[in-house]
Structure formats: structure tokens, C-alpha cells
mmCIF file of C-alpha atoms and ligand atoms in Angstrom:
data_model
loop_
_atom_site.group_PDB
_atom_site.id
_atom_site.type_symbol
_atom_site.label_atom_id
_atom_site.label_comp_id
_atom_site.label_asym_id
_atom_site.label_seq_id
_atom_site.Cartn_x
_atom_site.Cartn_y
_atom_site.Cartn_z
ATOM 1 C CA MET T 1 37.289 60.069 57.300
ATOM 2 C CA ALA T 2 35.453 56.819 57.353
ATOM 3 C CA THR T 3 37.800 54.053 58.628
ATOM 4 C CA ARG T 4 38.899 53.640 62.267
ATOM 5 C CA ASN T 5 41.969 51.525 63.120
ATOM 6 C CA VAL T 6 40.990 49.614 66.316
ATOM 7 C CA GLY T 7 44.510 48.831 67.037
ATOM 8 C CA LEU T 8 45.819 45.749 68.839
ATOM 9 C CA GLU T 9 47.763 44.527 72.027
ATOM 10 C CA LEU T 10 51.330 45.571 71.736
ATOM 11 C CA ASP T 11 53.399 42.814 69.947
ATOM 12 C CA LEU T 12 57.004 43.487 71.023
ATOM 13 C CA ASP T 13 58.260 40.353 69.337
ATOM 14 C CA TRP T 14 57.141 41.810 65.851
ATOM 15 C CA VAL T 15 58.708 45.218 66.689
ATOM 16 C CA SER T 16 62.032 43.592 67.857
ATOM 17 C CA ARG T 17 62.232 41.535 64.541
ATOM 18 C CA VAL T 18 62.137 44.875 62.451
ATOM 19 C CA GLN T 19 65.159 45.232 60.199
ATOM 20 C CA VAL T 20 65.538 47.903 57.235
ATOM 21 C CA ASN T 21 67.653 47.392 54.309
ATOM 22 C CA LEU T 22 68.964 50.921 53.929
ATOM 23 C CA PRO T 23 70.583 50.539 50.223
ATOM 24 C CA ALA T 24 67.261 48.899 49.063
ATOM 25 C CA VAL T 25 65.188 51.738 50.430
ATOM 26 C CA LYS T 26 67.271 54.282 48.879
ATOM 27 C CA LEU T 27 67.280 52.575 45.467
ATOM 28 C CA ARG T 28 63.400 52.070 45.539
ATOM 29 C CA ALA T 29 62.964 55.829 46.629
ATOM 30 C CA GLU T 30 65.099 56.968 43.703
ATOM 31 C CA GLN T 31 63.175 54.794 41.234
ATOM 32 C CA LEU T 32 59.835 56.241 42.591
ATOM 33 C CA GLN T 33 61.107 59.918 42.323
ATOM 34 C CA ALA T 34 62.458 59.259 38.859
ATOM 35 C CA ARG T 35 59.134 58.140 37.266
ATOM 36 C CA ARG T 36 57.929 60.152 34.361
ATOM 37 C CA THR T 37 55.103 62.441 35.553
ATOM 38 C CA VAL T 38 51.689 62.550 33.997
ATOM 39 C CA LYS T 39 50.915 65.357 31.594
ATOM 40 C CA LYS T 40 47.965 67.439 30.121
ATOM 41 C CA GLN T 41 44.462 66.519 31.266
ATOM 42 C CA TRP T 42 45.711 63.558 33.184
ATOM 43 C CA GLN T 43 47.957 65.820 35.220
ATOM 44 C CA ALA T 44 44.970 68.275 35.784
ATOM 45 C CA ALA T 45 42.936 65.248 37.192
ATOM 46 C CA TRP T 46 45.710 64.055 39.558
ATOM 47 C CA LEU T 47 46.264 67.589 40.786
ATOM 48 C CA LEU T 48 42.427 67.885 41.554
ATOM 49 C CA LYS T 49 42.869 64.623 43.365
ATOM 50 C CA ALA T 50 45.713 65.891 45.287
ATOM 51 C CA VAL T 51 43.714 68.993 46.319
ATOM 52 C CA THR T 52 41.029 66.749 47.943
ATOM 53 C CA CYS T 53 43.889 65.134 50.148
ATOM 54 C CA ILE T 54 45.324 68.424 51.423
ATOM 55 C CA ASP T 55 45.259 69.132 55.041
ATOM 56 C CA LEU T 56 45.324 72.876 54.452
ATOM 57 C CA THR T 57 47.541 73.993 57.359
ATOM 58 C CA THR T 58 48.652 77.272 59.219
ATOM 59 C CA LEU T 59 50.713 76.497 62.318
ATOM 60 C CA SER T 60 52.333 79.834 62.948
ATOM 61 C CA GLY T 61 52.936 82.094 66.098
ATOM 62 C CA ASP T 62 51.118 84.964 64.474
ATOM 63 C CA ASP T 63 47.947 82.951 63.438
ATOM 64 C CA THR T 64 44.814 85.062 64.099
ATOM 65 C CA ALA T 65 41.028 84.648 63.656
ATOM 66 C CA ALA T 66 41.398 86.530 60.466
ATOM 67 C CA ASN T 67 44.008 84.512 58.662
ATOM 68 C CA VAL T 68 42.297 81.266 59.878
ATOM 69 C CA HIS T 69 39.050 82.521 58.393
ATOM 70 C CA ARG T 70 40.742 83.263 55.086
ATOM 71 C CA LEU T 71 42.338 79.771 55.041
ATOM 72 C CA CYS T 72 38.907 78.149 55.627
ATOM 73 C CA PHE T 73 37.217 79.897 52.818
ATOM 74 C CA LYS T 74 40.091 78.863 50.586
ATOM 75 C CA ALA T 75 39.623 75.372 51.854
ATOM 76 C CA LYS T 76 36.016 75.516 50.774
ATOM 77 C CA TRP T 77 36.904 77.145 47.446
ATOM 78 C CA PRO T 78 40.447 75.798 46.682
ATOM 79 C CA ILE T 79 40.309 76.316 42.973
ATOM 80 C CA ARG T 80 38.835 79.205 41.057
ATOM 81 C CA GLU T 81 35.372 78.489 39.760
ATOM 82 C CA ASP T 82 36.027 79.334 36.171
ATOM 83 C CA LEU T 83 39.033 76.976 36.153
ATOM 84 C CA LEU T 84 37.034 73.994 37.509
ATOM 85 C CA LYS T 85 34.380 75.046 34.783
ATOM 86 C CA ALA T 86 36.976 74.705 32.128
ATOM 87 C CA VAL T 87 37.908 71.259 33.068
ATOM 88 C CA GLY T 88 34.132 69.944 33.652
ATOM 89 C CA MET T 89 34.649 69.716 37.525
ATOM 90 C CA GLN T 90 32.607 72.710 38.826
ATOM 91 C CA ASP T 91 29.827 70.319 40.121
ATOM 92 C CA LYS T 92 32.116 67.885 41.968
ATOM 93 C CA GLY T 93 32.190 69.691 45.294
ATOM 94 C CA ILE T 94 36.115 69.781 45.339
ATOM 95 C CA THR T 95 37.366 70.927 48.672
ATOM 96 C CA VAL T 96 40.599 70.147 50.597
ATOM 97 C CA GLY T 97 40.591 67.294 53.054
ATOM 98 C CA ALA T 98 40.785 69.243 56.254
ATOM 99 C CA VAL T 99 41.982 72.478 57.703
ATOM 100 C CA CYS T 100 44.842 72.018 60.308
ATOM 101 C CA VAL T 101 45.381 74.496 62.934
ATOM 102 C CA TYR T 102 46.659 74.916 66.645
ATOM 103 C CA PRO T 103 44.242 74.247 69.424
ATOM 104 C CA SER T 104 43.644 77.846 70.221
ATOM 105 C CA ARG T 105 42.400 78.438 66.705
ATOM 106 C CA VAL T 106 39.968 75.430 66.315
ATOM 107 C CA THR T 107 36.954 77.584 67.459
ATOM 108 C CA ASP T 108 37.813 80.158 64.744
ATOM 109 C CA ALA T 109 38.170 77.432 62.202
ATOM 110 C CA VAL T 110 34.966 75.697 63.047
ATOM 111 C CA LYS T 111 33.079 78.850 63.080
ATOM 112 C CA ALA T 112 34.360 79.978 59.589
ATOM 113 C CA LEU T 113 33.751 76.657 58.037
ATOM 114 C CA LYS T 114 30.144 76.614 59.467
ATOM 115 C CA SER T 115 29.533 80.078 57.998
ATOM 116 C CA ALA T 116 30.889 78.875 54.647
ATOM 117 C CA GLY T 117 28.356 76.119 54.860
ATOM 118 C CA CYS T 118 30.620 73.250 54.618
ATOM 119 C CA ASP T 119 31.409 70.011 56.398
ATOM 120 C CA ILE T 120 35.215 70.073 55.978
ATOM 121 C CA PRO T 121 36.742 68.701 59.120
ATOM 122 C CA VAL T 122 39.038 70.772 61.336
ATOM 123 C CA ALA T 123 42.207 69.092 62.461
ATOM 124 C CA SER T 124 44.038 70.293 65.393
ATOM 125 C CA VAL T 125 47.628 69.570 66.305
ATOM 126 C CA ALA T 126 47.919 68.722 70.060
ATOM 127 C CA THR T 127 50.047 67.166 72.756
ATOM 128 C CA GLY T 128 52.680 69.940 73.096
ATOM 129 C CA PHE T 129 53.107 70.370 69.226
ATOM 130 C CA PRO T 130 55.742 70.339 67.763
ATOM 131 C CA ALA T 131 58.326 69.004 70.577
ATOM 132 C CA GLY T 132 55.917 67.087 72.682
ATOM 133 C CA GLN T 133 57.717 68.067 75.563
ATOM 134 C CA THR T 134 55.009 68.831 78.006
ATOM 135 C CA LEU T 135 53.672 66.610 80.787
ATOM 136 C CA LEU T 136 51.403 63.733 79.733
ATOM 137 C CA LYS T 137 48.442 65.050 81.709
ATOM 138 C CA THR T 138 48.732 68.388 79.970
ATOM 139 C CA ARG T 139 49.004 66.687 76.543
ATOM 140 C CA LEU T 140 45.860 64.663 77.077
ATOM 141 C CA GLU T 141 43.815 67.591 78.307
ATOM 142 C CA GLU T 142 45.080 69.501 75.224
ATOM 143 C CA ILE T 143 43.341 66.803 73.006
ATOM 144 C CA ARG T 144 40.271 66.797 75.119
ATOM 145 C CA LEU T 145 39.796 70.508 74.806
ATOM 146 C CA ALA T 146 40.366 70.515 71.033
ATOM 147 C CA VAL T 147 37.816 67.911 70.645
ATOM 148 C CA ALA T 148 35.433 69.829 72.804
ATOM 149 C CA ASP T 149 35.899 72.842 70.545
ATOM 150 C CA GLY T 150 34.995 70.928 67.643
ATOM 151 C CA ALA T 151 38.167 69.391 66.135
ATOM 152 C CA ARG T 152 37.256 66.113 64.550
ATOM 153 C CA GLU T 153 40.798 65.035 63.691
ATOM 154 C CA ILE T 154 43.607 65.429 66.186
ATOM 155 C CA ASP T 155 47.282 65.235 64.981
ATOM 156 C CA ILE T 156 49.403 64.276 68.076
ATOM 157 C CA VAL T 157 53.268 64.204 68.453
ATOM 158 C CA ILE T 158 55.098 61.219 69.975
ATOM 159 C CA SER T 159 57.623 61.513 72.825
ATOM 160 C CA ARG T 160 60.795 61.116 70.778
ATOM 161 C CA ALA T 161 62.691 60.363 73.949
ATOM 162 C CA LEU T 162 60.692 57.034 74.221
ATOM 163 C CA ALA T 163 61.412 55.955 70.807
ATOM 164 C CA LEU T 164 65.201 56.999 70.847
ATOM 165 C CA THR T 165 65.608 54.944 74.036
ATOM 166 C CA GLY T 166 63.589 51.816 72.937
ATOM 167 C CA GLN T 167 60.824 52.212 75.512
ATOM 168 C CA TRP T 168 58.248 50.926 72.974
ATOM 169 C CA LYS T 169 55.807 49.740 75.749
ATOM 170 C CA ALA T 170 55.686 53.215 77.247
ATOM 171 C CA LEU T 171 55.207 54.794 73.919
ATOM 172 C CA TYR T 172 52.502 52.335 73.148
ATOM 173 C CA GLU T 173 50.640 53.263 76.219
ATOM 174 C CA GLU T 174 51.037 56.986 75.832
ATOM 175 C CA ILE T 175 49.632 56.735 72.354
ATOM 176 C CA ARG T 176 46.880 54.443 73.557
ATOM 177 C CA ALA T 177 45.938 57.087 76.201
ATOM 178 C CA CYS T 178 45.939 59.964 73.515
ATOM 179 C CA ARG T 179 43.536 57.665 71.369
ATOM 180 C CA LYS T 180 41.231 57.341 74.387
ATOM 181 C CA ALA T 181 41.321 61.217 74.906
ATOM 182 C CA CYS T 182 40.344 61.557 71.146
ATOM 183 C CA GLY T 183 37.068 59.773 71.612
ATOM 184 C CA GLU T 184 35.363 59.896 68.219
ATOM 185 C CA ALA T 185 37.910 62.044 66.527
ATOM 186 C CA HIS T 186 40.352 60.431 64.156
ATOM 187 C CA MET T 187 43.839 60.447 65.388
ATOM 188 C CA LYS T 188 47.048 61.082 63.177
ATOM 189 C CA THR T 189 50.187 60.251 64.981
ATOM 190 C CA ILE T 190 53.207 62.411 64.016
ATOM 191 C CA LEU T 191 56.545 60.455 64.302
ATOM 192 C CA ALA T 192 58.740 63.487 63.768
ATOM 193 C CA VAL T 193 61.066 61.257 61.650
ATOM 194 C CA GLY T 194 63.785 63.839 61.522
ATOM 195 C CA ASP T 195 64.362 63.310 65.324
ATOM 196 C CA LEU T 196 64.248 59.504 65.210
ATOM 197 C CA GLY T 197 67.778 58.719 64.347
ATOM 198 C CA SER T 198 67.343 55.660 62.053
ATOM 199 C CA LEU T 199 64.949 54.128 59.665
ATOM 200 C CA THR T 200 64.599 51.165 61.909
ATOM 201 C CA ASN T 201 63.363 53.354 64.572
ATOM 202 C CA VAL T 202 60.893 54.890 62.033
ATOM 203 C CA TYR T 203 59.701 51.445 61.238
ATOM 204 C CA LYS T 204 59.303 50.342 64.739
ATOM 205 C CA ALA T 205 57.618 53.701 65.774
ATOM 206 C CA SER T 206 55.057 53.378 62.913
ATOM 207 C CA LEU T 207 54.171 49.734 64.074
ATOM 208 C CA VAL T 208 53.791 50.882 67.746
ATOM 209 C CA ALA T 209 51.679 53.801 66.742
ATOM 210 C CA MET T 210 49.474 51.576 64.537
ATOM 211 C CA MET T 211 49.132 48.893 67.324
ATOM 212 C CA ALA T 212 48.107 51.776 69.701
ATOM 213 C CA GLY T 213 45.157 52.634 67.443
ATOM 214 C CA SER T 214 46.482 55.534 65.300
ATOM 215 C CA ASP T 215 44.168 56.199 62.338
ATOM 216 C CA PHE T 216 46.945 57.764 60.265
ATOM 217 C CA ILE T 217 50.584 57.902 60.803
ATOM 218 C CA LYS T 218 52.265 61.264 59.812
ATOM 219 C CA THR T 219 55.917 61.889 59.058
ATOM 220 C CA SER T 220 56.597 65.291 60.618
ATOM 221 C CA THR T 221 55.570 68.402 62.252
ATOM 222 C CA GLY T 222 57.163 70.484 59.424
ATOM 223 C CA LYS T 223 59.358 72.182 62.053
ATOM 224 C CA GLU T 224 62.148 69.542 62.318
ATOM 225 C CA GLY T 225 65.266 69.874 60.264
ATOM 226 C CA VAL T 226 64.333 66.973 58.008
ATOM 227 C CA ASN T 227 60.779 66.443 57.188
ATOM 228 C CA ALA T 228 58.879 64.349 54.634
ATOM 229 C CA THR T 229 61.515 62.523 52.442
ATOM 230 C CA PHE T 230 60.837 59.698 50.135
ATOM 231 C CA PRO T 231 63.136 56.920 51.874
ATOM 232 C CA VAL T 232 61.189 57.660 55.255
ATOM 233 C CA ALA T 233 57.906 57.652 53.504
ATOM 234 C CA LEU T 234 58.721 54.247 51.970
ATOM 235 C CA VAL T 235 59.552 52.783 55.308
ATOM 236 C CA MET T 236 56.282 54.184 56.768
ATOM 237 C CA VAL T 237 54.153 52.924 53.917
ATOM 238 C CA ARG T 238 55.771 49.488 53.979
ATOM 239 C CA ALA T 239 54.902 49.328 57.687
ATOM 240 C CA ILE T 240 51.260 50.246 56.758
ATOM 241 C CA ARG T 241 51.267 47.517 54.357
ATOM 242 C CA ASP T 242 52.684 44.912 56.768
ATOM 243 C CA TYR T 243 50.286 46.034 59.291
ATOM 244 C CA HIS T 244 47.244 45.636 56.894
ATOM 245 C CA HIS T 245 48.342 42.175 55.793
ATOM 246 C CA ARG T 246 48.608 40.918 59.286
ATOM 247 C CA THR T 247 45.661 42.622 60.918
ATOM 248 C CA GLY T 248 43.190 43.661 58.179
ATOM 249 C CA ASN T 249 43.268 47.158 59.503
ATOM 250 C CA LYS T 250 43.802 50.055 57.043
ATOM 251 C CA VAL T 251 45.933 52.979 58.446
ATOM 252 C CA GLY T 252 46.380 56.227 56.509
ATOM 253 C CA PHE T 253 49.552 57.962 55.620
ATOM 254 C CA LYS T 254 50.254 61.779 55.850
ATOM 255 C CA PRO T 255 53.562 63.184 54.659
ATOM 256 C CA ALA T 256 54.041 66.798 55.884
ATOM 257 C CA GLY T 257 56.624 69.495 56.045
ATOM 258 C CA GLY T 258 58.241 71.026 52.921
ATOM 259 C CA ILE T 259 55.755 69.765 50.351
ATOM 260 C CA ARG T 260 55.355 73.001 48.229
ATOM 261 C CA SER T 261 55.038 72.167 44.585
ATOM 262 C CA ALA T 262 52.437 70.476 42.217
ATOM 263 C CA LYS T 263 55.331 68.279 41.026
ATOM 264 C CA ASP T 264 55.979 67.165 44.667
ATOM 265 C CA ALA T 265 52.224 66.359 45.087
ATOM 266 C CA LEU T 266 52.211 64.270 41.927
ATOM 267 C CA ALA T 267 55.370 62.372 43.255
ATOM 268 C CA TRP T 268 53.623 61.546 46.437
ATOM 269 C CA LEU T 269 50.488 60.352 44.685
ATOM 270 C CA VAL T 270 52.618 57.878 42.546
ATOM 271 C CA LEU T 271 54.305 56.758 45.631
ATOM 272 C CA ILE T 272 51.000 55.867 47.302
ATOM 273 C CA LYS T 273 49.541 54.309 44.030
ATOM 274 C CA GLU T 274 52.629 51.971 43.705
ATOM 275 C CA GLU T 275 53.257 50.996 47.301
ATOM 276 C CA LEU T 276 49.662 50.968 48.724
ATOM 277 C CA GLY T 277 47.399 50.860 45.614
ATOM 278 C CA ASN T 278 44.346 52.891 44.557
ATOM 279 C CA GLU T 279 42.431 52.276 47.605
ATOM 280 C CA TRP T 280 44.739 54.478 49.529
ATOM 281 C CA LEU T 281 44.331 57.325 46.880
ATOM 282 C CA SER T 282 41.639 59.077 48.871
ATOM 283 C CA PRO T 283 41.238 61.537 51.696
ATOM 284 C CA GLU T 284 40.203 58.748 53.886
ATOM 285 C CA LEU T 285 43.492 57.230 53.787
ATOM 286 C CA PHE T 286 46.006 59.733 52.392
ATOM 287 C CA ARG T 287 46.604 63.511 53.213
ATOM 288 C CA LEU T 288 49.271 65.953 52.173
ATOM 289 C CA GLY T 289 50.110 68.190 55.150
ATOM 290 C CA ALA T 290 51.051 71.631 53.669
ATOM 291 C CA SER T 291 50.701 75.162 54.278
ATOM 292 C CA SER T 292 51.599 76.616 50.815
ATOM 293 C CA LEU T 293 51.119 73.526 48.257
ATOM 294 C CA LEU T 294 47.691 74.760 47.149
ATOM 295 C CA SER T 295 48.770 77.901 45.401
ATOM 296 C CA ASP T 296 51.220 76.051 43.089
ATOM 297 C CA ILE T 297 48.601 73.461 42.255
ATOM 298 C CA GLU T 298 46.075 76.131 41.290
ATOM 299 C CA ARG T 299 48.804 77.776 39.312
ATOM 300 C CA GLN T 300 49.398 74.676 37.360
ATOM 301 C CA ILE T 301 45.617 74.179 36.691
ATOM 302 C CA TYR T 302 45.443 77.729 35.627
ATOM 303 C CA HIS T 303 48.421 77.032 33.058
ATOM 304 C CA HIS T 304 46.647 73.853 31.992
ATOM 305 C CA VAL T 305 43.422 75.766 31.070
ATOM 306 C CA THR T 306 44.721 79.038 29.687
ATOM 307 C CA GLY T 307 48.259 78.093 28.354
ATOM 308 C CA HIS T 308 50.213 80.682 30.414
ATOM 309 C CA TYR T 309 50.854 81.276 34.166
ATOM 310 C CA ALA T 310 48.833 83.561 36.284
ATOM 311 C CA ALA T 311 50.013 86.694 37.805
ATOM 312 C CA ALA T 312 50.027 86.740 41.638
ATOM 313 C CA HIS T 313 46.939 88.863 41.817
ATOM 314 C CA GLU T 314 44.807 86.574 39.553
ATOM 315 C CA LEU T 315 44.708 83.573 41.966
ATOM 316 C CA PRO T 316 43.259 84.274 45.470
ATOM 317 C CA MET T 317 45.823 83.112 47.979
ATOM 318 C CA ALA T 318 45.300 80.625 50.863
HETATM 319 O O1 G3H U 1 51.489 69.437 59.278
HETATM 320 C C1 G3H U 1 51.725 70.298 58.486
HETATM 321 C C2 G3H U 1 53.081 70.851 58.386
HETATM 322 O O2 G3H U 1 53.248 71.706 59.537
HETATM 323 C C3 G3H U 1 53.066 71.913 57.099
HETATM 324 O O3 G3H U 1 54.438 72.155 56.959
HETATM 325 P P1 G3H U 1 54.805 73.312 55.703
HETATM 326 O O4 G3H U 1 54.479 74.500 56.277
HETATM 327 O O5 G3H U 1 56.216 73.024 55.397
HETATM 328 O O6 G3H U 1 53.991 72.948 54.510
#
């Protein structure tokens, strides 16, 4: 990840002026989702682009060194070599964008990626993921420990209570403290949009997170009842656009939670291309947080190359 967002002083006036036109958001989200998708070799190319933007994730209570190890090898070799050869992409070094794990599994992931001989960053969730209901001191220490263990990206969760009660200054200060604890590590701020109550709150929380120096804003933990939806995403990317126009800082976007099919991935790429432009279509500024998307993408590429779908045993699973 190249760019950093330096953030700015909290501008409460800007936050208080936010208004979201719900019918317009719904209409635009429907239009984007109804777009005809790309086909044939163009689809294969877009799917490979999606692969490079995946934060390949495992966030389960039963994660062990072994399944994290396996995930890391899949991160390095996300698509079968013969399939990449068939589309002329075997020499392009295609890997996923990052591997995303719990803090206690960072060491395992760093070790596995090193032994696979690759430089894919490890992203650690932190700050009492997913609920964020631990004390601030504990949350900050969690970030520092994950960074010390080798995480180069930190996915923090915000205190939903502060957003729900309009305590934007307190939220700004908490995120600012998290940013400081991250040091050189890039920070993605998870808004947990399914908990925020309204799209206006989503827009305001997006602005506050960016002002506080988040390098990315991320929709969800994947554990809320509602995760990455198009209307919510539209509101967040418009906030990113607004922030960029006013400050010149580019902030990345990461939808996460429930993104499972190649078709979904294509729809997300279209949204980014249309709303933020080609510059955002890279792992530096766009990530798809997903635990099971990669298998379907590999399956579709297999179909593109062979004309039929693979049996389960033919594609090594993440
Ligand atoms: O940040 C990533 C999410 O937790 C992944 O959610 P998922 O398991 O629904 O793909």
C-alpha cells in the first residue's frame, strides 16, 4: 500500500452539514447493480484484477496455525498455474492483496508468508474486533502488539456507541489514537455500517474516520446482521470522493462481509470504476474483504479456460 492519508483537524461544521438523499442513493445503487457485466476474456481479466484486491480472510474461533498456513499459501498462489498460463498471466506475479487474521494469528501468517518467499502484507483486525467493546487502553495495546508481531495493516473497529450518540469529537480522538498506535502500519477503519442506524450516520462516520487519518474505510466486520450493501457503499465512496476533492488525500475503500461470488466481485469493481475512477481500481486503494470469494473466482477462470466447471477436488481450496 503506497499512499497514506495524513488526516486533518476535525471539521465539525462539515460533519453537521451532511445530508443523504435516500431515494437517490437507492436508485443509483440499483442502476449500478443492473449494469450488464463483462464477458469472455474481459471477464477473466477483471476477475484477475479482483484477485489482486482481495484481503484473503480467516476470522474464526477455530483458526489454528495450520489453516492460517494453508491460507497464506493460497494467498501466494491464488489461481492454478496452468490456468494462469492459459490466459498468458503466469509471469505477472498475481497474488491477493493481503492476508487478514486475528491478532493472535499474525505471527503464524508472517512466518508462513516468509517461508512462501513473498511480500504479501498481513492485516490484523484489532480494537476488540468485532464489537469494539473493550477498554480503549486494551484496544490500543492490541494494535501495538499486532504491529510488533509483523502486521503491516491494521483493521480497527469503531465504537458504534460514539457514532450512534453523535459524539463525533470523541470518535475522532479515538481513531486518531489508533492511528498513532499503528505507527507505519496502514489503518483501515471498520464502520460496522449495519450497526449505525442511518445512511447519514454512515456518511458522517466516514468523514470523521478520514479526518482522523484512516488510510481505508471499510464497511463491516462480516459479523453484523447487515454487511456490505450497495447503498451503504455508495454513501461511503461519495464521502471518499468529497474528502479527496476538498483535501487532495486519497482514501481507500474496503467492502467486506458476505462477498462470495465472482459476479459480486465484478459488481464491486464496476461501482469503484464508475464512482471513483480507474485510479481506485488497485490494491493500494481498493480491497475486497472476503473469506470464500477466491474459490468462486478460480472456478470461473477454470470455466473460461476449459469450457466446463471444475469438480471440487480439482481446485485447491483457500
Ligand atoms: O473482513 C472480512 C470479513 O470478515 C469477511 O467476511 P466473509 O467471511 O463474509 O467473507
